[in-house]
PDB file of C-alpha atoms and ligand atoms in Angstrom:
ATOM      1  CA  UNK F   1     -58.409 -99.782 -76.819  1.00 40.00           C
ATOM      2  CA  UNK F   2     -56.984-103.178 -77.228  1.00 39.00           C
ATOM      3  CA  UNK F   3     -53.770-102.836 -75.199  1.00 46.00           C
ATOM      4  CA  UNK F   4     -55.034-103.292 -71.745  1.00 56.00           C
ATOM      5  CA  UNK F   5     -53.969-105.687 -68.930  1.00 72.00           C
ATOM      6  CA  UNK F   6     -50.477-105.246 -67.890  1.00 92.00           C
ATOM      7  CA  UNK F   7     -48.884-106.371 -64.536  1.00 96.00           C
ATOM      8  CA  UNK F   8     -47.356-103.903 -62.077  1.00 98.00           C
ATOM      9  CA  UNK F   9     -44.764-105.168 -60.014  1.00 98.00           C
ATOM     10  CA  UNK F  10     -43.455-103.416 -56.981  1.00 98.00           C
ATOM     11  CA  UNK F  11     -40.506-104.448 -55.055  1.00 98.00           C
ATOM     12  CA  UNK F  12     -39.663-102.563 -52.022  1.00 98.00           C
ATOM     13  CA  UNK F  13     -40.885 -99.280 -53.128  1.00 98.00           C
ATOM     14  CA  UNK F  14     -39.630 -96.453 -50.928  1.00 98.00           C
ATOM     15  CA  UNK F  15     -39.999 -92.827 -51.119  1.00 98.00           C
ATOM     16  CA  UNK F  16     -38.499 -90.353 -48.804  1.00 98.00           C
ATOM     17  CA  UNK F  17     -39.127 -86.538 -48.528  1.00 97.00           C
ATOM     18  CA  UNK F  18     -36.258 -85.419 -46.420  1.00 94.00           C
ATOM     19  CA  UNK F  19     -36.597 -87.291 -43.208  1.00 93.00           C
ATOM     20  CA  UNK F  20     -39.993 -88.287 -43.747  1.00 97.00           C
ATOM     21  CA  UNK F  21     -40.630 -91.826 -45.171  1.00 98.00           C
ATOM     22  CA  UNK F  22     -43.771 -91.264 -47.186  1.00 98.00           C
ATOM     23  CA  UNK F  23     -43.755 -94.846 -48.655  1.00 98.00           C
ATOM     24  CA  UNK F  24     -41.962 -97.407 -46.796  1.00 98.00           C
ATOM     25  CA  UNK F  25     -40.816-100.631 -48.509  1.00 98.00           C
ATOM     26  CA  UNK F  26     -44.079-101.427 -50.347  1.00 98.00           C
ATOM     27  CA  UNK F  27     -43.880-104.891 -52.384  1.00 98.00           C
ATOM     28  CA  UNK F  28     -46.962-106.136 -54.152  1.00 98.00           C
ATOM     29  CA  UNK F  29     -48.192-107.166 -57.697  1.00 98.00           C
ATOM     30  CA  UNK F  30     -51.272-105.794 -59.352  1.00 98.00           C
ATOM     31  CA  UNK F  31     -52.295-108.101 -62.343  1.00 96.00           C
ATOM     32  CA  UNK F  32     -54.018-107.281 -65.725  1.00 95.00           C
ATOM     33  CA  UNK F  33     -57.838-107.257 -65.490  1.00 94.00           C
ATOM     34  CA  UNK F  34     -57.817-106.420 -61.569  1.00 96.00           C
ATOM     35  CA  UNK F  35     -59.873-103.636 -59.902  1.00 97.00           C
ATOM     36  CA  UNK F  36     -57.949-102.913 -56.525  1.00 97.00           C
ATOM     37  CA  UNK F  37     -58.989-100.549 -54.044  1.00 97.00           C
ATOM     38  CA  UNK F  38     -56.000 -98.482 -51.931  1.00 97.00           C
ATOM     39  CA  UNK F  39     -57.162 -97.046 -48.870  1.00 95.00           C
ATOM     40  CA  UNK F  40     -55.461 -95.645 -45.618  1.00 94.00           C
ATOM     41  CA  UNK F  41     -55.944 -92.788 -43.258  1.00 93.00           C
ATOM     42  CA  UNK F  42     -55.013 -89.211 -44.400  1.00 92.00           C
ATOM     43  CA  UNK F  43     -51.177 -88.680 -44.901  1.00 95.00           C
ATOM     44  CA  UNK F  44     -50.854 -92.701 -45.223  1.00 96.00           C
ATOM     45  CA  UNK F  45     -48.733 -92.282 -48.380  1.00 97.00           C
ATOM     46  CA  UNK F  46     -51.452 -93.170 -50.997  1.00 97.00           C
ATOM     47  CA  UNK F  47     -50.903 -90.192 -53.211  1.00 96.00           C
ATOM     48  CA  UNK F  48     -47.074 -90.590 -52.716  1.00 98.00           C
ATOM     49  CA  UNK F  49     -47.081 -94.184 -53.993  1.00 98.00           C
ATOM     50  CA  UNK F  50     -48.668 -93.170 -57.066  1.00 97.00           C
ATOM     51  CA  UNK F  51     -46.163 -90.296 -57.503  1.00 96.00           C
ATOM     52  CA  UNK F  52     -43.304 -92.835 -57.092  1.00 98.00           C
ATOM     53  CA  UNK F  53     -44.837 -95.175 -59.447  1.00 98.00           C
ATOM     54  CA  UNK F  54     -45.507 -92.595 -62.135  1.00 96.00           C
ATOM     55  CA  UNK F  55     -42.247 -90.758 -61.852  1.00 95.00           C
ATOM     56  CA  UNK F  56     -43.444 -87.618 -60.189  1.00 95.00           C
ATOM     57  CA  UNK F  57     -41.045 -88.358 -57.520  1.00 96.00           C
ATOM     58  CA  UNK F  58     -38.678 -91.170 -58.590  1.00 96.00           C
ATOM     59  CA  UNK F  59     -38.369 -93.748 -55.685  1.00 98.00           C
ATOM     60  CA  UNK F  60     -35.803 -93.471 -53.027  1.00 98.00           C
ATOM     61  CA  UNK F  61     -35.244 -97.406 -53.171  1.00 98.00           C
ATOM     62  CA  UNK F  62     -37.015-100.183 -54.591  1.00 98.00           C
ATOM     63  CA  UNK F  63     -38.008-101.370 -58.199  1.00 98.00           C
ATOM     64  CA  UNK F  64     -41.301-100.760 -60.121  1.00 98.00           C
ATOM     65  CA  UNK F  65     -41.803-102.966 -63.402  1.00 98.00           C
ATOM     66  CA  UNK F  66     -44.823-102.445 -65.606  1.00 97.00           C
ATOM     67  CA  UNK F  67     -45.616-104.649 -68.385  1.00 96.00           C
ATOM     68  CA  UNK F  68     -42.061-106.368 -68.333  1.00 96.00           C
ATOM     69  CA  UNK F  69     -40.108-102.794 -68.298  1.00 97.00           C
ATOM     70  CA  UNK F  70     -38.380-101.542 -65.564  1.00 98.00           C
ATOM     71  CA  UNK F  71     -39.740 -98.035 -65.374  1.00 98.00           C
ATOM     72  CA  UNK F  72     -38.239 -97.148 -61.899  1.00 97.00           C
ATOM     73  CA  UNK F  73     -37.149 -93.455 -62.046  1.00 92.00           C
ATOM     74  CA  UNK F  74     -38.392 -93.000 -65.565  1.00 96.00           C
ATOM     75  CA  UNK F  75     -40.113 -89.422 -66.303  1.00 95.00           C
ATOM     76  CA  UNK F  76     -43.637 -89.306 -66.094  1.00 92.00           C
ATOM     77  CA  UNK F  77     -44.359 -88.841 -69.713  1.00 89.00           C
ATOM     78  CA  UNK F  78     -42.415 -92.049 -70.672  1.00 93.00           C
ATOM     79  CA  UNK F  79     -44.191 -94.103 -67.857  1.00 94.00           C
ATOM     80  CA  UNK F  80     -47.630 -92.765 -69.278  1.00 91.00           C
ATOM     81  CA  UNK F  81     -46.558 -93.851 -72.658  1.00 90.00           C
ATOM     82  CA  UNK F  82     -45.726 -97.232 -71.497  1.00 92.00           C
ATOM     83  CA  UNK F  83     -49.442 -97.186 -70.578  1.00 93.00           C
ATOM     84  CA  UNK F  84     -49.375 -96.648 -66.904  1.00 95.00           C
ATOM     85  CA  UNK F  85     -51.848 -93.581 -66.637  1.00 93.00           C
ATOM     86  CA  UNK F  86     -52.919 -91.680 -63.458  1.00 90.00           C
ATOM     87  CA  UNK F  87     -55.508 -89.047 -62.443  1.00 86.00           C
ATOM     88  CA  UNK F  88     -54.563 -86.520 -59.812  1.00 79.00           C
ATOM     89  CA  UNK F  89     -56.289 -85.821 -56.624  1.00 72.00           C
ATOM     90  CA  UNK F  90     -57.522 -82.503 -57.875  1.00 71.00           C
ATOM     91  CA  UNK F  91     -59.278 -82.455 -61.045  1.00 70.00           C
ATOM     92  CA  UNK F  92     -56.891 -81.468 -63.837  1.00 79.00           C
ATOM     93  CA  UNK F  93     -59.208 -80.576 -66.752  1.00 87.00           C
ATOM     94  CA  UNK F  94     -58.603 -77.543 -68.907  1.00 91.00           C
ATOM     95  CA  UNK F  95     -61.696 -75.358 -67.923  1.00 93.00           C
ATOM     96  CA  UNK F  96     -61.615 -73.362 -71.117  1.00 95.00           C
ATOM     97  CA  UNK F  97     -61.691 -76.053 -73.512  1.00 95.00           C
ATOM     98  CA  UNK F  98     -64.736 -77.979 -74.362  1.00 96.00           C
ATOM     99  CA  UNK F  99     -65.188 -81.506 -73.072  1.00 96.00           C
ATOM    100  CA  UNK F 100     -64.535 -83.016 -76.673  1.00 94.00           C
ATOM    101  CA  UNK F 101     -61.322 -80.923 -76.715  1.00 92.00           C
ATOM    102  CA  UNK F 102     -60.266 -82.313 -73.335  1.00 92.00           C
ATOM    103  CA  UNK F 103     -60.615 -85.723 -74.264  1.00 92.00           C
ATOM    104  CA  UNK F 104     -58.658 -84.825 -77.631  1.00 88.00           C
ATOM    105  CA  UNK F 105     -55.976 -83.292 -75.492  1.00 85.00           C
ATOM    106  CA  UNK F 106     -55.700 -86.626 -73.488  1.00 81.00           C
ATOM    107  CA  UNK F 107     -54.666 -88.521 -76.609  1.00 78.00           C
ATOM    108  CA  UNK F 108     -51.473 -86.525 -76.894  1.00 63.00           C
ATOM    109  CA  UNK F 109     -49.304 -89.248 -75.371  1.00 53.00           C
ATOM    110  CA  UNK F 110     -50.418 -91.801 -78.203  1.00 55.00           C
ATOM    111  CA  UNK F 111     -50.221 -89.056 -81.086  1.00 53.00           C
ATOM    112  CA  UNK F 112     -47.466 -87.015 -82.384  1.00 55.00           C
ATOM    113  CA  UNK F 113     -49.000 -83.874 -81.505  1.00 55.00           C
ATOM    114  CA  UNK F 114     -48.714 -82.800 -78.014  1.00 61.00           C
ATOM    115  CA  UNK F 115     -50.492 -80.390 -75.470  1.00 66.00           C
ATOM    116  CA  UNK F 116     -48.915 -77.280 -77.410  1.00 67.00           C
ATOM    117  CA  UNK F 117     -50.295 -78.523 -80.590  1.00 66.00           C
ATOM    118  CA  UNK F 118     -53.609 -79.104 -78.969  1.00 65.00           C
ATOM    119  CA  UNK F 119     -53.691 -75.598 -77.661  1.00 70.00           C
ATOM    120  CA  UNK F 120     -52.453 -73.744 -80.477  1.00 69.00           C
ATOM    121  CA  UNK F 121     -54.160 -76.002 -83.170  1.00 70.00           C
ATOM    122  CA  UNK F 122     -51.171 -76.735 -85.287  1.00 73.00           C
ATOM    123  CA  UNK F 123     -51.480 -78.565 -88.629  1.00 74.00           C
ATOM    124  CA  UNK F 124     -50.358 -81.809 -87.037  1.00 70.00           C
ATOM    125  CA  UNK F 125     -53.074 -81.409 -84.468  1.00 71.00           C
ATOM    126  CA  UNK F 126     -55.712 -80.639 -86.875  1.00 72.00           C
ATOM    127  CA  UNK F 127     -54.907 -84.030 -88.942  1.00 72.00           C
ATOM    128  CA  UNK F 128     -54.592 -86.134 -85.915  1.00 69.00           C
ATOM    129  CA  UNK F 129     -57.745 -84.434 -84.293  1.00 66.00           C
ATOM    130  CA  UNK F 130     -59.821 -85.862 -87.361  1.00 72.00           C
ATOM    131  CA  UNK F 131     -58.623 -89.397 -86.705  1.00 73.00           C
ATOM    132  CA  UNK F 132     -59.188 -89.003 -83.039  1.00 79.00           C
ATOM    133  CA  UNK F 133     -62.710 -87.383 -83.013  1.00 87.00           C
ATOM    134  CA  UNK F 134     -64.588 -90.634 -83.178  1.00 89.00           C
ATOM    135  CA  UNK F 135     -62.716 -92.172 -80.661  1.00 90.00           C
ATOM    136  CA  UNK F 136     -63.296 -89.206 -78.446  1.00 93.00           C
ATOM    137  CA  UNK F 137     -66.803 -89.011 -78.846  1.00 94.00           C
ATOM    138  CA  UNK F 138     -67.026 -92.774 -77.815  1.00 94.00           C
ATOM    139  CA  UNK F 139     -65.024 -91.914 -74.602  1.00 95.00           C
ATOM    140  CA  UNK F 140     -67.462 -89.022 -73.728  1.00 96.00           C
ATOM    141  CA  UNK F 141     -70.319 -91.525 -74.379  1.00 96.00           C
ATOM    142  CA  UNK F 142     -68.455 -94.004 -71.915  1.00 94.00           C
ATOM    143  CA  UNK F 143     -68.113 -91.236 -69.246  1.00 95.00           C
ATOM    144  CA  UNK F 144     -71.607 -90.114 -69.762  1.00 95.00           C
ATOM    145  CA  UNK F 145     -70.869 -86.871 -71.255  1.00 96.00           C
ATOM    146  CA  UNK F 146     -71.826 -87.336 -74.889  1.00 95.00           C
ATOM    147  CA  UNK F 147     -74.447 -84.513 -74.824  1.00 96.00           C
ATOM    148  CA  UNK F 148     -71.828 -82.000 -73.168  1.00 97.00           C
ATOM    149  CA  UNK F 149     -69.153 -82.444 -76.044  1.00 96.00           C
ATOM    150  CA  UNK F 150     -69.254 -78.730 -76.989  1.00 97.00           C
ATOM    151  CA  UNK F 151     -69.663 -77.483 -73.175  1.00 97.00           C
ATOM    152  CA  UNK F 152     -66.609 -75.865 -71.773  1.00 97.00           C
ATOM    153  CA  UNK F 153     -65.141 -78.122 -68.905  1.00 96.00           C
ATOM    154  CA  UNK F 154     -65.316 -75.008 -66.523  1.00 95.00           C
ATOM    155  CA  UNK F 155     -69.251 -75.298 -66.922  1.00 96.00           C
ATOM    156  CA  UNK F 156     -69.626 -78.573 -65.773  1.00 95.00           C
ATOM    157  CA  UNK F 157     -70.925 -79.710 -62.254  1.00 93.00           C
ATOM    158  CA  UNK F 158     -67.941 -80.950 -60.188  1.00 91.00           C
ATOM    159  CA  UNK F 159     -69.165 -84.767 -60.699  1.00 91.00           C
ATOM    160  CA  UNK F 160     -68.979 -84.390 -64.544  1.00 94.00           C
ATOM    161  CA  UNK F 161     -65.653 -82.862 -64.309  1.00 93.00           C
ATOM    162  CA  UNK F 162     -64.344 -85.837 -62.385  1.00 92.00           C
ATOM    163  CA  UNK F 163     -65.693 -88.215 -65.033  1.00 93.00           C
ATOM    164  CA  UNK F 164     -64.356 -85.951 -67.858  1.00 94.00           C
ATOM    165  CA  UNK F 165     -61.022 -86.392 -65.965  1.00 93.00           C
ATOM    166  CA  UNK F 166     -61.155 -89.881 -66.250  1.00 94.00           C
ATOM    167  CA  UNK F 167     -62.142 -89.878 -69.911  1.00 94.00           C
ATOM    168  CA  UNK F 168     -59.025 -87.789 -70.538  1.00 91.00           C
ATOM    169  CA  UNK F 169     -56.996 -90.694 -68.832  1.00 91.00           C
ATOM    170  CA  UNK F 170     -58.806 -93.067 -70.794  1.00 92.00           C
ATOM    171  CA  UNK F 171     -57.934 -91.272 -74.130  1.00 90.00           C
ATOM    172  CA  UNK F 172     -54.242 -92.006 -73.181  1.00 86.00           C
ATOM    173  CA  UNK F 173     -54.837 -95.598 -74.083  1.00 85.00           C
ATOM    174  CA  UNK F 174     -53.907 -96.874 -70.641  1.00 91.00           C
ATOM    175  CA  UNK F 175     -52.907-100.592 -69.934  1.00 94.00           C
ATOM    176  CA  UNK F 176     -53.437 -99.624 -66.178  1.00 96.00           C
ATOM    177  CA  UNK F 177     -55.349 -96.701 -64.692  1.00 95.00           C
ATOM    178  CA  UNK F 178     -54.495 -95.112 -61.259  1.00 96.00           C
ATOM    179  CA  UNK F 179     -57.293 -93.202 -59.917  1.00 95.00           C
ATOM    180  CA  UNK F 180     -56.586 -90.623 -56.801  1.00 93.00           C
ATOM    181  CA  UNK F 181     -59.856 -90.259 -55.002  1.00 92.00           C
ATOM    182  CA  UNK F 182     -62.213 -89.931 -58.017  1.00 91.00           C
ATOM    183  CA  UNK F 183     -65.280 -89.920 -55.753  1.00 91.00           C
ATOM    184  CA  UNK F 184     -63.883 -87.225 -53.336  1.00 90.00           C
ATOM    185  CA  UNK F 185     -66.135 -84.236 -53.033  1.00 90.00           C
ATOM    186  CA  UNK F 186     -69.172 -85.917 -54.888  1.00 92.00           C
ATOM    187  CA  UNK F 187     -72.698 -85.970 -53.767  1.00 92.00           C
ATOM    188  CA  UNK F 188     -74.244 -89.466 -53.292  1.00 92.00           C
ATOM    189  CA  UNK F 189     -75.997 -89.507 -56.688  1.00 92.00           C
ATOM    190  CA  UNK F 190     -72.578 -88.693 -58.545  1.00 91.00           C
ATOM    191  CA  UNK F 191     -70.834 -90.947 -56.362  1.00 91.00           C
ATOM    192  CA  UNK F 192     -73.024 -93.986 -57.612  1.00 91.00           C
ATOM    193  CA  UNK F 193     -72.523 -92.715 -61.273  1.00 91.00           C
ATOM    194  CA  UNK F 194     -68.840 -92.743 -60.591  1.00 92.00           C
ATOM    195  CA  UNK F 195     -68.809 -96.229 -59.199  1.00 94.00           C
ATOM    196  CA  UNK F 196     -70.900 -97.331 -62.217  1.00 94.00           C
ATOM    197  CA  UNK F 197     -68.377 -95.746 -64.574  1.00 94.00           C
ATOM    198  CA  UNK F 198     -65.416 -97.896 -62.657  1.00 95.00           C
ATOM    199  CA  UNK F 199     -67.432-100.898 -62.912  1.00 95.00           C
ATOM    200  CA  UNK F 200     -68.227-100.596 -66.742  1.00 94.00           C
ATOM    201  CA  UNK F 201     -64.579 -99.646 -67.284  1.00 94.00           C
ATOM    202  CA  UNK F 202     -63.407-102.829 -65.370  1.00 95.00           C
ATOM    203  CA  UNK F 203     -65.913-104.843 -67.290  1.00 94.00           C
ATOM    204  CA  UNK F 204     -64.435-103.475 -70.454  1.00 92.00           C
ATOM    205  CA  UNK F 205     -61.119-104.814 -69.275  1.00 92.00           C
ATOM    206  CA  UNK F 206     -59.262-101.926 -67.848  1.00 93.00           C
ATOM    207  CA  UNK F 207     -57.002-102.638 -65.058  1.00 95.00           C
ATOM    208  CA  UNK F 208     -57.480-100.032 -62.281  1.00 96.00           C
ATOM    209  CA  UNK F 209     -56.376 -98.952 -58.860  1.00 97.00           C
ATOM    210  CA  UNK F 210     -58.696 -96.802 -57.001  1.00 97.00           C
ATOM    211  CA  UNK F 211     -57.807 -94.489 -53.845  1.00 96.00           C
ATOM    212  CA  UNK F 212     -60.941 -93.779 -51.890  1.00 91.00           C
ATOM    213  CA  UNK F 213     -61.627 -92.711 -48.364  1.00 84.00           C
ATOM    214  CA  UNK F 214     -65.434 -93.811 -48.347  1.00 80.00           C
ATOM    215  CA  UNK F 215     -65.052 -97.648 -46.855  1.00 80.00           C
ATOM    216  CA  UNK F 216     -68.585 -98.309 -48.012  1.00 83.00           C
ATOM    217  CA  UNK F 217     -68.057 -97.041 -51.549  1.00 87.00           C
ATOM    218  CA  UNK F 218     -64.792 -99.170 -51.819  1.00 90.00           C
ATOM    219  CA  UNK F 219     -65.779-102.232 -50.175  1.00 88.00           C
ATOM    220  CA  UNK F 220     -68.827-102.590 -52.550  1.00 89.00           C
ATOM    221  CA  UNK F 221     -66.701-101.858 -55.521  1.00 93.00           C
ATOM    222  CA  UNK F 222     -63.552-103.883 -55.573  1.00 96.00           C
ATOM    223  CA  UNK F 223     -62.423-107.428 -54.895  1.00 93.00           C
ATOM    224  CA  UNK F 224     -59.179-106.784 -53.515  1.00 97.00           C
ATOM    225  CA  UNK F 225     -58.011-103.970 -51.212  1.00 96.00           C
ATOM    226  CA  UNK F 226     -54.633-102.677 -50.395  1.00 97.00           C
ATOM    227  CA  UNK F 227     -54.132-100.710 -47.051  1.00 96.00           C
ATOM    228  CA  UNK F 228     -51.400 -98.231 -46.338  1.00 97.00           C
ATOM    229  CA  UNK F 229     -50.597 -96.767 -43.058  1.00 96.00           C
ATOM    230  CA  UNK F 230     -47.494 -94.702 -42.610  1.00 96.00           C
ATOM    231  CA  UNK F 231     -46.243 -95.624 -45.847  1.00 98.00           C
ATOM    232  CA  UNK F 232     -46.422 -99.243 -45.071  1.00 98.00           C
ATOM    233  CA  UNK F 233     -48.521-101.917 -46.664  1.00 98.00           C
ATOM    234  CA  UNK F 234     -50.452-103.387 -43.662  1.00 97.00           C
ATOM    235  CA  UNK F 235     -52.930-105.537 -45.363  1.00 96.00           C
ATOM    236  CA  UNK F 236     -53.834-106.830 -48.833  1.00 97.00           C
ATOM    237  CA  UNK F 237     -56.818-109.161 -49.335  1.00 96.00           C
ATOM    238  CA  UNK F 238     -60.661-108.965 -49.858  1.00 95.00           C
ATOM    239  CA  UNK F 239     -62.725-106.268 -48.664  1.00 93.00           C
ATOM    240  CA  UNK F 240     -64.076-108.821 -45.950  1.00 92.00           C
ATOM    241  CA  UNK F 241     -60.500-109.855 -44.888  1.00 94.00           C
ATOM    242  CA  UNK F 242     -59.293-106.285 -44.598  1.00 93.00           C
ATOM    243  CA  UNK F 243     -62.326-104.985 -42.734  1.00 90.00           C
ATOM    244  CA  UNK F 244     -61.530-107.631 -39.845  1.00 91.00           C
ATOM    245  CA  UNK F 245     -57.894-107.090 -39.784  1.00 93.00           C
ATOM    246  CA  UNK F 246     -56.825-106.059 -36.519  1.00 92.00           C
ATOM    247  CA  UNK F 247     -53.984-103.851 -37.918  1.00 92.00           C
ATOM    248  CA  UNK F 248     -56.433-101.976 -40.199  1.00 92.00           C
ATOM    249  CA  UNK F 249     -58.975-101.330 -37.415  1.00 89.00           C
ATOM    250  CA  UNK F 250     -56.058-100.088 -35.415  1.00 90.00           C
ATOM    251  CA  UNK F 251     -54.868 -97.965 -38.141  1.00 89.00           C
ATOM    252  CA  UNK F 252     -57.906 -96.083 -38.300  1.00 83.00           C
ATOM    253  CA  UNK F 253     -58.858 -95.599 -34.698  1.00 73.00           C
ATOM    254  CA  UNK F 254     -58.698 -91.980 -33.424  1.00 53.00           C
ATOM    255  CA  UNK F 255     -58.164 -91.101 -37.395  1.00 54.00           C
ATOM    256  CA  UNK F 256     -61.420 -90.404 -39.029  1.00 50.00           C
ATOM    257  CA  UNK F 257     -60.895 -91.586 -42.623  1.00 48.00           C
ATOM    258  CA  UNK F 258     -62.574 -88.133 -43.811  1.00 49.00           C
ATOM    259  CA  UNK F 259     -61.140 -86.254 -46.577  1.00 45.00           C
ATOM    260  CA  UNK F 260     -58.438 -83.392 -45.948  1.00 42.00           C
ATOM    261  CA  UNK F 261     -57.554 -83.162 -49.492  1.00 39.00           C
ATOM    262  CA  UNK F 262     -54.206 -82.107 -50.763  1.00 41.00           C
TER     263      UNK F 262
HETATM  264  N1  ATP P   1     -44.116 -83.161 -51.900  1.00 89.60           N
HETATM  265  C1  ATP P   1     -43.847 -83.425 -50.697  1.00 89.60           C
HETATM  266  N2  ATP P   1     -43.071 -83.066 -50.050  1.00 89.60           N
HETATM  267  C2  ATP P   1     -42.907 -83.245 -48.633  1.00 89.60           C
HETATM  268  N3  ATP P   1     -43.564 -84.196 -48.166  1.00 89.60           N
HETATM  269  C3  ATP P   1     -44.574 -84.702 -48.681  1.00 89.60           C
HETATM  270  C4  ATP P   1     -45.035 -84.383 -50.101  1.00 89.60           C
HETATM  271  N4  ATP P   1     -45.960 -85.077 -50.584  1.00 89.60           N
HETATM  272  C5  ATP P   1     -46.532 -85.742 -49.526  1.00 89.60           C
HETATM  273  N5  ATP P   1     -45.749 -85.506 -48.407  1.00 89.60           N
HETATM  274  C6  ATP P   1     -45.820 -86.200 -47.137  1.00 89.60           C
HETATM  275  O1  ATP P   1     -45.889 -87.561 -47.233  1.00 89.60           O
HETATM  276  C7  ATP P   1     -46.855 -88.077 -46.335  1.00 89.60           C
HETATM  277  C8  ATP P   1     -47.796 -88.873 -47.260  1.00 89.60           C
HETATM  278  O2  ATP P   1     -48.714 -87.945 -47.981  1.00 89.60           O
HETATM  279  P1  ATP P   1     -49.820 -88.475 -49.087  1.00 89.60           P
HETATM  280  O3  ATP P   1     -50.243 -87.145 -49.673  1.00 89.60           O
HETATM  281  O4  ATP P   1     -48.796 -89.550 -49.992  1.00 89.60           O
HETATM  282  O5  ATP P   1     -50.817 -89.164 -48.284  1.00 89.60           O
HETATM  283  P2  ATP P   1     -52.252 -89.707 -48.745  1.00 89.60           P
HETATM  284  O6  ATP P   1     -52.490 -91.155 -48.178  1.00 89.60           O
HETATM  285  O7  ATP P   1     -52.422 -89.332 -50.174  1.00 89.60           O
HETATM  286  O8  ATP P   1     -53.272 -88.710 -47.907  1.00 89.60           O
HETATM  287  P3  ATP P   1     -54.436 -88.007 -48.299  1.00 89.60           P
HETATM  288  O9  ATP P   1     -55.669 -89.212 -47.763  1.00 89.60           O
HETATM  289  O10 ATP P   1     -54.922 -86.903 -47.377  1.00 89.60           O
HETATM  290  O11 ATP P   1     -54.682 -87.743 -49.767  1.00 89.60           O
HETATM  291  C9  ATP P   1     -47.456 -86.984 -45.534  1.00 89.60           C
HETATM  292  O12 ATP P   1     -46.818 -86.790 -44.305  1.00 89.60           O
HETATM  293  C10 ATP P   1     -47.129 -85.834 -46.386  1.00 89.60           C
HETATM  294  O13 ATP P   1     -47.289 -84.627 -45.593  1.00 89.60           O
HETATM  295 MG1   MG P   2     -53.651 -88.376 -51.282  1.00 89.60          MG
END
């Protein structure tokens, strides 16, 4: 876990869906070591921005440079291999695999064996699995699931699954983590645990961008907040600055920042 701390540069990143401009000319830089919040009303383009950055949907216009490499329009697995790793808004753990196996599967972008090998337990997978076991156990400990190593992910609570999801992302040895609403749907205790996990990863040196709807949670967690509204970056500053920004207040009026999910 020594390869952390790359810079992500967005230059006029734009993503259109037919006539709809989901991401509109976003320019900003996220530096190694930062913990950044990304907020905005439902449909503001937060997930779309992650999709454009991670190759799910190549940007319609603009440029993305990560760790000195132009990753604009690269396929998702290549971008992940460069160290820009994301979680999805909906939990994407394998329910029939144990927690340990889920984390092991997360190593696939860094090892020769892939998800196929993980699922079908080929010889390559078995060999690399041994090498990865210790690291996987450390990651489970980090996300507070060391005692659930042999429990199937489908039997975890929702909060535990969310933390396992982050463990899988960490297993991919990211230089930067993009988390999409990791705290959505969690109860207050689970939210606190998740916030603590994010802070722990930040202290460990992980660079992270966190999408979150709960203003209180995000404001107490991060040092810098980016605000999207209708695809545009309308504010970028400290929690204090964006909370008092007229454009931000206007963007949220009449649009409760409650979660609709997608
Ligand atoms: N695959 C897609 N095809 C067409 N339109 C899409 C697609 N994905 C997103 N959109 C549209 O792009 C806009 C931005 O959506 P996006 O999901 O990025 O918002 P969001 O900020 O993540 O919202 P939420 O807070 O609800 O998760 C919305 O109008 C949405 O309907
Ligand atoms: Mg979203």
